[in-house]
Amino acid sequence: MKFTDWLQQLISRIRPKEPVSIPPGMTHYLRETETGITRFHLRVERDGSGLLVTNATALARLSPSGVIIAKALLEGRSEVEVLSTLKATFRGAAPETMANDIASINQLLQQLTAPGDAYPVFNLDDAALATDAAELIAPLQAALPLASPDTLRPLLERLWEVGIPHVIFFAPKTPNATDLVRAVERAEDLGMIAGVRARASDLLQEGLLNDLMVAGLDHVTFPYAALDADLHDALFGAGDHQAADTVLAWLEENQLCANIEIPLVETTLPGLETMIHSLLDRGADNFSFVTYVTKDPALAGKHHGALDADAMPQIAAIVEEGAHEVQARFLWEPPVERDPGQTLAEQLQQGPRCAGDVAIRVESDGRVIPPRGPYQSAGNLLQDSWDVIWNHEAFRRYRERVEALTRCEICPGLVICAADCPRERTGWAQKP
C-alpha cells in the first residue's frame, strides 16, 4: 500500500465520540533518533487534528487519533501506554486496528526524520484533503515577497507565533542574494520549512544555490513553460530555459527538492505531456500547475493569451489524466485572473499569489491576502490579532467555499474543483 494511502485511511478510519482533550496550539519536542537529535513541532487544530513538522524540513497532517499517538510517542510513552489511551478515547475500534495505527505513526516519524529530497508536505496533495479547513487555527503556508532582513524578521516571527510552519519567499528579478540567504536562515532558525520561488536564471547568481542549501533551504520552485526554448524564453527571459535545465540538474545532484511551476496558457498546452515526461526522466516529480484565465474573449483570443474560463473543466481533465498516468505529484494553484494591464510575460514571471489553497500571501507591510478571490487585505499581521485576521470576511467566505461541494455533473472527480469551480471568477486569484 502506498504511504499516502494508509495515511489517508488513518485520517478517516476512526473518529472520537467526544472531542480530543488536547488544546489547540504548537508544541516543541526533541527526540533522539539514529541520526541524532530530531526537532518536532506538533500543531493541534481546534477539531483535534494536527500537523507534524520535523527538523523544519518536512510536514504531515494527522487525524485526531494520529495526534494522540504522535504526542504520546514524542513524549516517550510506550506503545502499551499509547494503546491504553486510544482504547479509552476511541470506543468501538478494534485493538488490532489501533496497534496498526501506532505502528503507522512510528513509521511516519521515521520517514519525516529522513525525507531526502521529497517535497516537504508529505500527505497534502491537493485541496481535497483540506475540506476541514475551517477548523485550522491558521493556514499551513505563507508566501512572502523577498525584502530586507529587517522587514522580514518580524513577519517571520509573527507567522511562527501563530502556528504557520511553512514559508515560501517569492524572489523578484535579480534578487539580492544576501537578503534571500538571510531570509532562509531566519526561517530555519525559527523552525520553519523554507522554500524559494524564482526564475531559474535568477537562481544562478554565483554560489547562490549552494549558499541557500547551506542556509537550510528545503525546496526550490521555478517556472518551466515548455521544452521549446524560444517559447519559454519569450515568457521568462532570454536564457532562462537553459538556466532551468541547469538548476534542475543541480537540485537533482544535490538531492534538494525541485518543484516545477508550469504556467498553463494557450501556447504551453500542446507540448505539456511531452514536457512532463522529459522532466520526470531528469528527476523532477513535483509539479504546480498555474492557469491564467479570463472571461474576456478578446484576451483569450490573443497570441500567448489566457485560457477561456468555460474551457477550464476540459483542460483540467486532460492535465489531471496525464499527471495520474505518469504518477507525478501535482498541485493546482488557485487560477490566476489574466491582468490586461500587464504583458503575459510580466504576469507569468510574477507568478501566482501564493502556493495552494491552505496558504496566505503576506505583503512586506504586513497585509494578509487570502489565496482566492479579490485582492483584499484581511488585516495586518504586525498590527492585528490573528483571530481578527483569520475571522475576517475574506477568509470566512473562502472557508465556506472550501467546505462546500463544488463538483458538478460537468466535471465530477476533478481535483481542481475541490475548492472552487475553475470557471467562476469568485474562485480565482483576482488582480490587485
XYZ file of C-alpha atoms in Angstrom:
432
model
C 0.000 0.000 0.000
C 1.276 3.487 -0.848
C 2.398 5.697 2.007
C -0.280 8.308 1.223
C -2.962 5.600 1.030
C -2.506 4.212 4.518
C -2.097 7.707 5.948
C -5.348 8.813 4.338
C -7.025 5.713 5.778
C -5.669 6.648 9.182
C -7.181 10.129 8.843
C -10.667 8.737 8.205
C -10.714 5.349 9.925
C -11.737 6.205 13.461
C -13.242 9.314 14.983
C -13.598 10.056 18.683
C -17.089 10.067 20.141
C -16.046 13.059 22.219
C -13.627 15.887 21.306
C -9.975 15.066 21.954
C -8.838 16.976 25.008
C -5.598 18.344 23.547
C -5.755 22.138 23.401
C -5.038 23.859 20.045
C -1.573 25.275 19.583
C 2.039 24.360 18.792
C 4.276 22.187 20.980
C 8.006 21.555 20.543
C 9.647 18.156 21.116
C 13.162 16.760 20.881
C 13.644 13.067 20.138
C 16.813 11.025 19.851
C 16.991 9.073 16.591
C 19.624 7.061 14.750
C 20.804 10.240 13.036
C 20.958 12.313 16.234
C 18.551 14.685 17.968
C 15.456 15.495 15.891
C 13.212 18.543 16.358
C 9.472 18.008 16.121
C 6.728 20.622 16.220
C 3.178 19.374 16.692
C 0.398 21.810 15.812
C -3.027 20.804 17.108
C -6.139 22.201 15.395
C -9.466 23.041 17.017
C -11.016 19.755 15.844
C -8.181 17.683 17.320
C -6.416 17.010 14.002
C -2.909 18.318 13.580
C 0.321 18.961 11.731
C 3.680 17.407 12.481
C 6.797 19.311 11.395
C 10.211 17.655 11.596
C 13.572 19.422 11.655
C 11.985 22.316 9.758
C 12.214 20.146 6.624
C 9.040 18.045 6.365
C 5.381 18.245 7.336
C 2.467 15.806 7.523
C -1.166 16.139 8.508
C -2.588 13.946 11.265
C -6.068 12.821 12.211
C -7.247 13.300 15.827
C -6.146 9.733 16.582
C -2.823 10.384 14.852
C -2.288 13.460 17.013
C -2.834 11.455 20.206
C -0.440 8.744 19.048
C 2.265 11.135 17.853
C 2.092 13.270 21.000
C 2.390 10.222 23.251
C 5.293 8.733 21.303
C 7.129 12.066 21.227
C 6.687 12.304 24.995
C 8.453 8.967 25.333
C 5.456 6.846 26.285
C 5.500 3.153 25.413
C 3.275 1.631 22.750
C 1.399 -0.234 25.501
C 0.584 3.080 27.196
C -0.457 4.629 23.885
C -2.758 1.703 23.127
C -4.372 2.072 26.528
C -5.031 5.766 25.850
C -6.566 5.007 22.458
C -8.870 2.380 23.936
C -10.126 4.907 26.457
C -10.663 7.603 23.799
C -11.897 5.738 20.711
C -14.586 3.259 21.607
C -15.563 0.575 19.127
C -12.246 0.380 17.264
C -10.505 -2.994 17.279
C -7.281 -3.245 19.321
C -5.542 -4.669 16.242
C -6.524 -1.569 14.274
C -5.190 0.713 16.986
C -1.932 -1.241 17.190
C -1.526 -0.921 13.416
C -2.134 2.825 13.658
C 0.563 3.151 16.302
C 2.974 1.273 14.043
C 1.989 3.541 11.131
C 2.713 6.713 13.106
C 6.041 5.254 14.198
C 6.817 4.683 10.519
C 5.720 8.234 9.725
C 8.069 9.636 12.384
C 10.955 7.727 10.816
C 10.124 8.893 7.303
C 9.751 12.508 8.387
C 13.138 12.315 10.100
C 14.861 11.468 6.809
C 12.706 12.881 3.968
C 15.568 13.095 1.481
C 14.720 15.307 -1.488
C 10.956 14.708 -1.234
C 8.585 17.651 -1.272
C 8.273 18.803 2.368
C 4.491 18.388 2.592
C 4.041 14.620 2.688
C 0.308 13.972 2.572
C -1.408 17.124 1.374
C -1.512 16.711 -2.386
C -4.492 18.947 -3.110
C -7.359 20.906 -1.659
C -9.492 17.764 -1.466
C -7.529 16.738 1.625
C -8.307 20.041 3.335
C -12.089 20.007 3.377
C -11.986 20.729 7.099
C -10.020 23.925 6.518
C -12.443 25.908 8.688
C -11.056 24.005 11.668
C -7.485 25.094 11.053
C -6.096 27.529 13.590
C -4.034 29.032 10.751
C -3.017 28.224 7.163
C -0.217 25.760 6.517
C 1.918 28.087 4.447
C 2.676 31.738 3.764
C 4.108 33.355 0.638
C 6.243 36.447 1.229
C 7.865 38.685 -1.385
C 11.581 38.964 -0.712
C 12.514 42.014 1.350
C 15.313 43.173 3.621
C 16.095 41.156 6.763
C 14.776 43.961 8.971
C 11.443 43.844 7.120
C 11.108 40.061 7.033
C 12.258 39.280 10.579
C 9.141 40.470 12.439
C 6.861 38.952 9.795
C 8.509 35.533 10.107
C 8.447 35.658 13.890
C 4.756 36.538 13.868
C 3.942 33.754 11.380
C 5.699 31.213 13.585
C 3.966 32.588 16.661
C 0.503 31.974 15.167
C 1.481 28.457 14.066
C 2.271 28.741 10.344
C 5.139 26.280 9.762
C 5.961 26.731 6.064
C 7.107 29.844 4.219
C 7.984 30.470 0.566
C 9.975 33.545 -0.416
C 8.940 34.958 -3.804
C 12.077 36.459 -5.323
C 11.907 39.269 -7.918
C 14.134 39.577 -10.970
C 17.824 39.776 -9.989
C 17.114 39.390 -6.261
C 19.518 40.498 -3.568
C 21.342 37.222 -2.907
C 22.329 38.176 0.635
C 18.755 39.053 1.580
C 17.498 35.755 0.160
C 20.043 33.663 2.062
C 19.400 35.534 5.296
C 15.650 35.100 4.891
C 16.059 31.320 4.615
C 18.459 31.301 7.576
C 15.979 33.152 9.764
C 13.110 30.845 8.834
C 15.296 27.821 9.577
C 16.363 29.289 12.938
C 12.704 29.618 13.916
C 11.942 26.026 12.931
C 10.030 26.789 9.716
C 10.121 24.876 6.441
C 11.566 27.300 3.876
C 11.212 27.404 0.107
C 12.131 29.868 -2.628
C 10.192 30.700 -5.793
C 12.246 32.419 -8.504
C 13.136 32.342 -12.177
C 15.896 29.821 -12.772
C 18.147 32.465 -14.302
C 17.910 34.478 -11.074
C 18.981 31.451 -9.038
C 22.219 31.072 -10.977
C 23.969 34.004 -9.348
C 27.420 32.737 -8.415
C 27.221 30.434 -5.394
C 23.597 31.330 -4.565
C 22.116 27.829 -4.750
C 24.876 26.401 -2.602
C 24.532 29.223 -0.066
C 20.773 28.639 0.110
C 21.291 24.920 0.656
C 23.759 25.585 3.465
C 21.284 28.064 4.986
C 18.709 25.262 5.249
C 16.566 25.686 2.124
C 14.054 22.821 1.757
C 12.723 23.249 -1.773
C 13.049 25.398 -4.874
C 10.158 26.377 -7.156
C 10.939 27.731 -10.615
C 8.831 28.132 -13.773
C 9.165 25.791 -16.726
C 6.823 26.659 -19.581
C 7.881 24.441 -22.474
C 10.570 22.196 -23.939
C 10.770 24.737 -26.749
C 13.449 27.131 -25.517
C 12.203 30.009 -27.673
C 8.670 29.711 -26.279
C 9.871 29.506 -22.683
C 12.347 32.378 -23.076
C 9.681 34.579 -24.677
C 7.775 34.296 -21.406
C 10.588 34.211 -18.832
C 13.525 35.977 -20.425
C 16.418 35.141 -22.719
C 18.471 32.218 -21.469
C 16.021 31.181 -18.756
C 15.243 27.833 -20.419
C 18.876 26.767 -20.316
C 19.080 28.085 -16.750
C 16.052 25.983 -15.777
C 17.717 22.829 -17.118
C 20.881 23.721 -15.184
C 19.003 24.387 -11.940
C 17.063 21.128 -12.216
C 20.264 19.147 -12.748
C 21.929 20.878 -9.786
C 18.980 20.205 -7.471
C 18.891 16.549 -8.527
C 22.631 16.154 -7.977
C 22.438 17.791 -4.541
C 19.220 15.991 -3.520
C 17.307 19.207 -2.932
C 13.608 19.163 -3.785
C 12.629 20.764 -7.088
C 9.050 21.922 -7.586
C 8.311 22.796 -11.211
C 5.805 25.617 -11.699
C 4.038 25.038 -15.011
C 2.109 28.033 -16.383
C -0.895 26.972 -18.446
C -1.745 29.356 -21.277
C -2.792 28.728 -24.869
C 0.687 28.133 -26.260
C 2.021 25.914 -23.462
C -0.820 23.357 -23.534
C 0.078 21.427 -26.734
C 3.521 20.309 -25.508
C 2.556 19.704 -21.867
C 2.582 15.891 -21.836
C 5.932 15.598 -23.614
C 7.451 18.193 -21.292
C 6.298 16.404 -18.128
C 7.768 13.112 -19.378
C 11.075 14.870 -20.084
C 11.161 16.485 -16.641
C 10.322 13.182 -14.940
C 13.204 11.499 -16.774
C 15.510 14.137 -15.309
C 14.396 13.602 -11.707
C 11.541 16.082 -11.276
C 8.374 14.650 -9.750
C 6.674 17.653 -8.137
C 4.602 19.952 -10.357
C 2.461 23.013 -9.642
C 0.001 23.971 -12.380
C -0.934 27.650 -12.629
C -3.757 28.511 -15.012
C -4.113 32.066 -16.291
C -7.807 32.545 -17.002
C -10.159 35.176 -18.349
C -13.831 35.655 -19.158
C -12.897 38.268 -21.765
C -12.975 36.629 -25.246
C -10.622 39.299 -26.587
C -7.948 38.384 -24.037
C -8.449 34.649 -24.526
C -8.004 35.002 -28.267
C -4.691 36.863 -28.176
C -1.445 35.149 -29.138
C 0.103 33.645 -25.977
C -3.227 34.578 -24.380
C -5.036 33.374 -21.288
C -7.360 30.391 -21.173
C -11.089 30.829 -21.644
C -12.942 30.201 -18.393
C -15.540 27.928 -19.996
C -12.793 25.630 -21.306
C -11.287 25.043 -17.860
C -13.013 21.710 -16.994
C -11.863 20.109 -20.249
C -8.331 21.477 -19.877
C -8.126 20.351 -16.256
C -9.345 16.859 -17.130
C -6.607 16.473 -19.739
C -3.912 17.752 -17.367
C -5.017 15.573 -14.454
C -5.308 12.446 -16.574
C -1.779 12.958 -17.875
C -0.360 13.597 -14.406
C -2.051 10.491 -12.995
C -0.796 8.303 -15.842
C 2.828 9.152 -15.080
C 2.200 9.084 -11.294
C 3.522 12.608 -10.862
C 2.800 14.560 -7.701
C 0.877 17.652 -8.735
C -0.801 20.612 -7.095
C -3.303 23.017 -8.618
C -2.637 26.601 -7.660
C -5.765 28.781 -7.494
C -6.434 30.023 -11.059
C -4.996 33.468 -11.722
C -7.099 36.104 -13.439
C -5.373 37.454 -16.521
C -4.444 41.092 -15.967
C -4.651 43.132 -19.197
C -2.600 45.834 -17.504
C 0.472 43.589 -17.746
C 2.031 41.720 -20.613
C 1.595 37.975 -20.346
C 5.331 37.595 -19.728
C 5.231 40.107 -16.877
C 2.330 38.337 -15.216
C 3.811 34.855 -15.581
C 7.133 35.977 -14.171
C 5.292 37.450 -11.194
C 3.686 34.040 -10.636
C 0.693 33.022 -8.523
C -0.459 34.933 -5.465
C 0.646 32.143 -3.140
C 1.137 28.379 -3.312
C -2.021 26.330 -2.848
C -5.352 26.649 -1.088
C -4.195 26.384 2.515
C -1.856 29.341 2.156
C -1.817 33.107 2.510
C 0.050 35.956 0.906
C 1.762 38.330 3.344
C 2.974 41.583 1.846
C 6.048 43.370 3.129
C 3.939 45.891 5.041
C 2.133 43.075 6.902
C -1.107 42.891 4.887
C -2.569 39.364 4.783
C -4.241 38.339 1.500
C -6.358 35.130 1.100
C -5.371 32.691 -1.680
C -8.522 33.260 -3.771
C -10.961 35.970 -4.614
C -10.425 39.738 -4.659
C -7.022 41.064 -3.720
C -8.325 42.137 -0.323
C -6.429 42.537 2.931
C -7.870 40.621 5.868
C -5.794 42.631 8.298
C -2.208 43.416 9.183
C -0.031 40.673 10.616
C 2.026 43.173 12.606
C -0.877 45.193 13.968
C -3.967 42.984 14.300
C -4.623 39.891 16.392
C -4.608 36.628 14.476
C -8.207 35.912 15.490
C -9.297 39.178 13.872
C -7.431 38.329 10.649
C -8.479 34.674 10.466
C -12.142 35.516 11.089
C -12.210 38.359 8.575
C -14.968 38.262 5.968
C -12.470 37.426 3.208
C -11.365 34.237 4.983
C -14.880 33.349 6.093
C -16.118 33.394 2.501
C -13.112 31.389 1.396
C -13.593 28.714 4.085
C -17.267 28.402 3.197
C -16.317 27.681 -0.419
C -13.683 25.134 0.568
C -16.138 23.315 2.836
C -18.952 23.288 0.257
C -19.178 20.707 -2.505
C -18.095 22.488 -5.684
C -18.091 19.499 -8.047
C -20.957 19.250 -10.505
C -22.224 16.982 -13.281
C -19.965 18.669 -15.814
C -16.690 17.692 -14.140
C -17.199 15.144 -11.335
C -13.997 14.000 -9.688
C -11.662 16.747 -10.900
C -9.087 17.750 -8.280
C -9.089 21.362 -9.486
C -12.756 21.640 -8.459
C -12.186 20.631 -4.828
C -12.050 24.189 -3.505
C -13.936 26.149 -6.156
C -15.248 25.922 -9.703
C -12.410 26.967 -12.048
C -14.928 28.573 -14.432
C -16.117 31.064 -11.804
C -14.229 34.292 -11.227
C -15.068 34.232 -7.498
C -12.596 31.355 -7.124
C -9.728 32.970 -8.992
C -6.853 34.935 -7.542
C -8.077 38.247 -8.909
C -5.736 41.016 -9.956
C -4.965 43.760 -7.391
